[in-house]
CSV table of C-alpha atoms in Angstrom, one decimal:
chain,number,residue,atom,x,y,z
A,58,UNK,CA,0.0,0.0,0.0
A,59,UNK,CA,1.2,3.5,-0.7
A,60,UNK,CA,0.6,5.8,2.4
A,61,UNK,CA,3.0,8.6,0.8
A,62,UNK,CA,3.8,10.3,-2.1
A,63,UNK,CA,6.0,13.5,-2.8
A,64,UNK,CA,7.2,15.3,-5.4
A,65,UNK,CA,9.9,17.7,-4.3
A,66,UNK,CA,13.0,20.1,-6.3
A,67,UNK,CA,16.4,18.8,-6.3
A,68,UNK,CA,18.3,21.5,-6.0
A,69,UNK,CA,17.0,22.7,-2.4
A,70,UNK,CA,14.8,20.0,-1.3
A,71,UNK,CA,11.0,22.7,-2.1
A,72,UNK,CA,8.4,20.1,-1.7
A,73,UNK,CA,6.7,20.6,-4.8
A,74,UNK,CA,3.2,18.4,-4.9
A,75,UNK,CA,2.0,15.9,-2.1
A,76,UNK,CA,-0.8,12.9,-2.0
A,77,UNK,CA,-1.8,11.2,1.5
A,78,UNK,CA,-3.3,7.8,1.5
A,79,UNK,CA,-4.8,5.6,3.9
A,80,UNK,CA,-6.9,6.2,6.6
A,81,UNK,CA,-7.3,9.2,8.9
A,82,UNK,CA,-5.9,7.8,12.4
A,83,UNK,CA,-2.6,7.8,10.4
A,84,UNK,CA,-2.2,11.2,9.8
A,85,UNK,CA,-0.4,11.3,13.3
A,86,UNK,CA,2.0,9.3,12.5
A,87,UNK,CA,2.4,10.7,9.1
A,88,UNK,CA,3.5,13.7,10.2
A,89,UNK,CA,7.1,11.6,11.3
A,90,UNK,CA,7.2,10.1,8.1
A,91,UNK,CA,7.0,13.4,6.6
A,92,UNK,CA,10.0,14.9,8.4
A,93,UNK,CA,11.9,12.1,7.2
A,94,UNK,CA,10.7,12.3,3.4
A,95,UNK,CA,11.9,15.7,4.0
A,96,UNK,CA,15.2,15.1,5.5
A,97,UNK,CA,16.2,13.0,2.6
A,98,UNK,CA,15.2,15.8,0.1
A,99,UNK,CA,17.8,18.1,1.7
A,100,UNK,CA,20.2,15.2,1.1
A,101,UNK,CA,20.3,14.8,-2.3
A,102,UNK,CA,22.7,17.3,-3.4
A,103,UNK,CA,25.2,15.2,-1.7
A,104,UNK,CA,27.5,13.8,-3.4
A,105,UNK,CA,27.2,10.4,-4.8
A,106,UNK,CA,23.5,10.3,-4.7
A,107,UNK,CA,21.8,7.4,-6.3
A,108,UNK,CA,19.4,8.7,-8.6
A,109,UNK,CA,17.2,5.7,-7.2
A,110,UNK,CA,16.9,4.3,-3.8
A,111,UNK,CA,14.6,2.1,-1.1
A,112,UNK,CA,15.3,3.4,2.0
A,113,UNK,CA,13.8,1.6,5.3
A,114,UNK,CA,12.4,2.9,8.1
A,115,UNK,CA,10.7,1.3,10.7
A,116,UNK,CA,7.7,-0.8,9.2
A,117,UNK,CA,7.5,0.7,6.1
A,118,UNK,CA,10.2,1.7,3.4
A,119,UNK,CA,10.6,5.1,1.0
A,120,UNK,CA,11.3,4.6,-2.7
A,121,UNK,CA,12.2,7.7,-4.7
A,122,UNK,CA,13.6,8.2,-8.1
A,123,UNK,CA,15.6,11.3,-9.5
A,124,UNK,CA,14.4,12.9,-12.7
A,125,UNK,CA,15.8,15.6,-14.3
A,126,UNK,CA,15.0,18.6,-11.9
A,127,UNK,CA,12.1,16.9,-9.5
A,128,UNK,CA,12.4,13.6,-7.1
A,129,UNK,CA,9.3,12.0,-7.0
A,130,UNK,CA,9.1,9.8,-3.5
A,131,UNK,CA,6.7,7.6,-1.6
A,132,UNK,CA,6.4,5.6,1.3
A,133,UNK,CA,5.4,2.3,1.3
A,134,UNK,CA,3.9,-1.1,3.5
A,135,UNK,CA,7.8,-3.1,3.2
A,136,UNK,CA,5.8,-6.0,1.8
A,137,UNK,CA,4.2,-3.9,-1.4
A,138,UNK,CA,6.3,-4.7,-4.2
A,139,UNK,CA,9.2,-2.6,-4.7
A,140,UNK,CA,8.4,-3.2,-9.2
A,141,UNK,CA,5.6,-1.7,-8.1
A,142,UNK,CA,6.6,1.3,-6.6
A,143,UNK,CA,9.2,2.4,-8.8
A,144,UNK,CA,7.5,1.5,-11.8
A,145,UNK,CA,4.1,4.1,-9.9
A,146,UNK,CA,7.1,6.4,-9.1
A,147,UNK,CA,8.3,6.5,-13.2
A,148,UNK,CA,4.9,6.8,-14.2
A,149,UNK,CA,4.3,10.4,-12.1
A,150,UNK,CA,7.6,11.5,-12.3
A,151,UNK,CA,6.7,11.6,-16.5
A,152,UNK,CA,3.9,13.4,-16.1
A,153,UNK,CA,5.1,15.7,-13.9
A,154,UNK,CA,7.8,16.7,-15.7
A,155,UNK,CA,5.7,16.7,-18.9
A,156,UNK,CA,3.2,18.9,-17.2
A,157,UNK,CA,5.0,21.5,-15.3
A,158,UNK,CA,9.0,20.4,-16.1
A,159,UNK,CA,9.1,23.8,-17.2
A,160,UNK,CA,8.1,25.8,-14.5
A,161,UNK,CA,9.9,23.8,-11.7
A,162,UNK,CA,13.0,25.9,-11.7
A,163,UNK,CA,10.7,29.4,-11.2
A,164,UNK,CA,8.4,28.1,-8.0
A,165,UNK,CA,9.2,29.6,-4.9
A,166,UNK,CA,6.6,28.4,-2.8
A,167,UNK,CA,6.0,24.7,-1.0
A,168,UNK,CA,3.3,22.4,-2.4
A,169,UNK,CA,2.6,24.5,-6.0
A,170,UNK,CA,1.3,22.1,-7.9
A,171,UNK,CA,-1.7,20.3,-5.3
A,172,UNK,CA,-4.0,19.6,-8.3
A,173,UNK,CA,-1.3,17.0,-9.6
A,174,UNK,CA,-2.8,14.8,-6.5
A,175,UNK,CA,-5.2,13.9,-8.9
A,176,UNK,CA,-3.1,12.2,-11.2
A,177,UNK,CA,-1.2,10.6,-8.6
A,178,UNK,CA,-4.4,9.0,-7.1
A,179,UNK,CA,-4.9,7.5,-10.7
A,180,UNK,CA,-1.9,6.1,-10.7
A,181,UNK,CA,-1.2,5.2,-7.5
A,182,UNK,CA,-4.8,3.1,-8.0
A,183,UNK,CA,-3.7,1.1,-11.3
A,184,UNK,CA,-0.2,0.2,-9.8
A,185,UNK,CA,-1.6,-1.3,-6.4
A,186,UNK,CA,-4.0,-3.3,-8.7
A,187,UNK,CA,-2.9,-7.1,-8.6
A,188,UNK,CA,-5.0,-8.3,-11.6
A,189,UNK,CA,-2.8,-10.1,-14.6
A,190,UNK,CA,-3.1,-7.3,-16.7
A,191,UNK,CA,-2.0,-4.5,-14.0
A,192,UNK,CA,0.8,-6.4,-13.4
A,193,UNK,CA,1.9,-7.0,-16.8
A,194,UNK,CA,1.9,-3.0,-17.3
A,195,UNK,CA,4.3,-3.3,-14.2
A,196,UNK,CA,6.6,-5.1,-16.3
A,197,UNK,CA,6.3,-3.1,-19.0
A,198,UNK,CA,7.4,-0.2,-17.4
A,199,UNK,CA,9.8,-1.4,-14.9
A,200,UNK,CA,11.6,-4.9,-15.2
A,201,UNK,CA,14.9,-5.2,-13.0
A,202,UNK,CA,14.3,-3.2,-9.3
A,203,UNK,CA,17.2,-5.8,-8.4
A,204,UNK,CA,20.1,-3.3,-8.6
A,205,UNK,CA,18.4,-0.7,-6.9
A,206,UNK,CA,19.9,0.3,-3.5
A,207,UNK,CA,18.4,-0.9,0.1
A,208,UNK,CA,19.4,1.5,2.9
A,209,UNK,CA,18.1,2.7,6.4
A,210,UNK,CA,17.0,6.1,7.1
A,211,UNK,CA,19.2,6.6,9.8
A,212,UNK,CA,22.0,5.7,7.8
A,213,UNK,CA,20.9,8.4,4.9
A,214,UNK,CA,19.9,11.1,7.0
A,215,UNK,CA,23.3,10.9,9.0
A,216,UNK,CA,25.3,10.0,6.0
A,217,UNK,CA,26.0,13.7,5.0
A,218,UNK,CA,26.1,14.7,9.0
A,219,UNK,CA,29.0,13.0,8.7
A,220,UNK,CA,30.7,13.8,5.9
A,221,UNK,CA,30.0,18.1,7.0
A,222,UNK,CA,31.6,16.9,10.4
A,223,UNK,CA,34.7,15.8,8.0
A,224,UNK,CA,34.7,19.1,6.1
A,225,UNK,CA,34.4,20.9,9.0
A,226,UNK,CA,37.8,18.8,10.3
A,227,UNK,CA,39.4,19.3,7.3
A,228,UNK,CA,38.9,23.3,7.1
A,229,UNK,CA,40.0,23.4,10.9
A,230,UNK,CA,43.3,21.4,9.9
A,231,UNK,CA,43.6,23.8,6.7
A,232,UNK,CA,43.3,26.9,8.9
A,233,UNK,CA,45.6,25.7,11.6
A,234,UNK,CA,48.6,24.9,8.7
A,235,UNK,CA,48.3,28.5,7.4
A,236,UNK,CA,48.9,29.4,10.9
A,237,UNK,CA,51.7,27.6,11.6
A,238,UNK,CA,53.2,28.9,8.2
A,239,UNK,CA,52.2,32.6,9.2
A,240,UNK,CA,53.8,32.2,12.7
A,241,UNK,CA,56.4,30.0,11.7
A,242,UNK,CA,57.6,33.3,8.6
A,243,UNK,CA,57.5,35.3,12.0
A,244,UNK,CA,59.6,33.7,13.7
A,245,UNK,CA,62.2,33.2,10.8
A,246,UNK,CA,62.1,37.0,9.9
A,247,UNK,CA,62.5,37.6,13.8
A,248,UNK,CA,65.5,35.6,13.6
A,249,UNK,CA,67.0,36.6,10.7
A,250,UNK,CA,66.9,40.4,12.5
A,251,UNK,CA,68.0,38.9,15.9
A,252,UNK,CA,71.0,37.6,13.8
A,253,UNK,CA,71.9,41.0,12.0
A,254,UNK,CA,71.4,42.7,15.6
A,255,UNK,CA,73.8,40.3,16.8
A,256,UNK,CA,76.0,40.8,14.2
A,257,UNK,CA,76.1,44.2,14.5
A,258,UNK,CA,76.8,44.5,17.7
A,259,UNK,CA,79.8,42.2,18.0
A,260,UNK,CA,80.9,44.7,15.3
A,261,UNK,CA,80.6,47.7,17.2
A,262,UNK,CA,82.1,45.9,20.0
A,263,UNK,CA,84.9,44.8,18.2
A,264,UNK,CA,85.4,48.5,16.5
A,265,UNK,CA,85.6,49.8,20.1
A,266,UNK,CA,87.6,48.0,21.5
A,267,UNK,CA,90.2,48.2,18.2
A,268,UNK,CA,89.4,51.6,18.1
A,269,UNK,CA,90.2,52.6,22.2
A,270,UNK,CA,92.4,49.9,23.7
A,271,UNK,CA,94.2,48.2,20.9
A,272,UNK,CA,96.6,51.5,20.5
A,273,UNK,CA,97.3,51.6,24.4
């Protein structure tokens, strides 16, 4: 069963269009679900991103595939089949784009495009359809889910925690050598003029002392 779909922006994470199924005593627990479909939005600029992924979370499972500028995502019972959700997921993610593909980049506001829950409820009804000939247009639009990526949302969301945690490190470390250069120049040009002082003062010293004593 899909209990989830979203359609967000890429490039900053805008949620873009939104469908809610199931019954209404799950709209509690939605709202957790929703955090988390948001959470992975603001992670797919990271680098390395699959462009299609499962990612688990609790009893059910997110599936979301990468389109040119839009991800189109839903959450999912972990026993509906996963053909089945990414083939539903290709399905919107064409339209969309073929509907509003070119206005994506120019929205600034969340959830833009509400009257798309229409065609998502279409769709989301012929690919939860078991019947022979439902499931042949499964296959036809989506035959190998095998190579697709299983993850856990903990490991997603903290993923790219981790790897700003590392770039933090390595910006500290980067800071701290330019220091060490800075202070380290110092200390050679301090030296070099403690040397010449030095230098110049043995002279005098020696000039003196040629100059005064050496003659008496």
């Amino acid at each position: 069963m899909v209990l989830l779909t979203l359609i967000a922006r890429v490039r900053d994470g805008l949620i873009l269009a939104t469908s809610i199924e199931g019954p209404d005593d799950q709209n509690t627990e939605m709202v957790k679900y929703t955090n988390q479909a948001k959470m992975l939005f603001r992670k797919l600029g990271a680098p390395n991103t699959p462009p299609q992924q499962s990612v688990e979370s609790g009893p059910y499972v997110f599936h979301y595939i990468i389109k040119d500028q839009t991800c189109c995502l839903c959450l999912c019972d972990l026993n509906f089949p996963r053909k089945s959700a990414f083939a539903f997921l290709g399905d919107i993610a064409n339209e969309f784009n073929g509907q509003y593909g070119s206005r994506v980049a120019t929205v600034t506001r969340p959830y833009h495009f509400l009257d798309f829950d229409q065609y998502i409820q279409q769709a989301k009804k012929k690919y939860s359809d078991r019947s022979r000939f439902a499931m042949t247009a499964v296959n036809n639009e989506l035959t190998d889910v095998t190579r697709i990526m299983v993850t856990n949302i903990e490991e997603v969301i903290h993923r790219g925690e981790a790897l700003n945690i590392l770039e933090s490190r390595a910006s500290d470390l980067s800071d701290m050598s330019r220091k060490y250069r800075k202070d380290a120049a110092a200390l050679n040009k301090g030296n070099i003029y403690f040397m010449v002082a030095m230098g110049g003062g043995i002279a005098l010293i020696l000039f003196i002392f040629y100059r005064f004593f050496w003659f008496f």
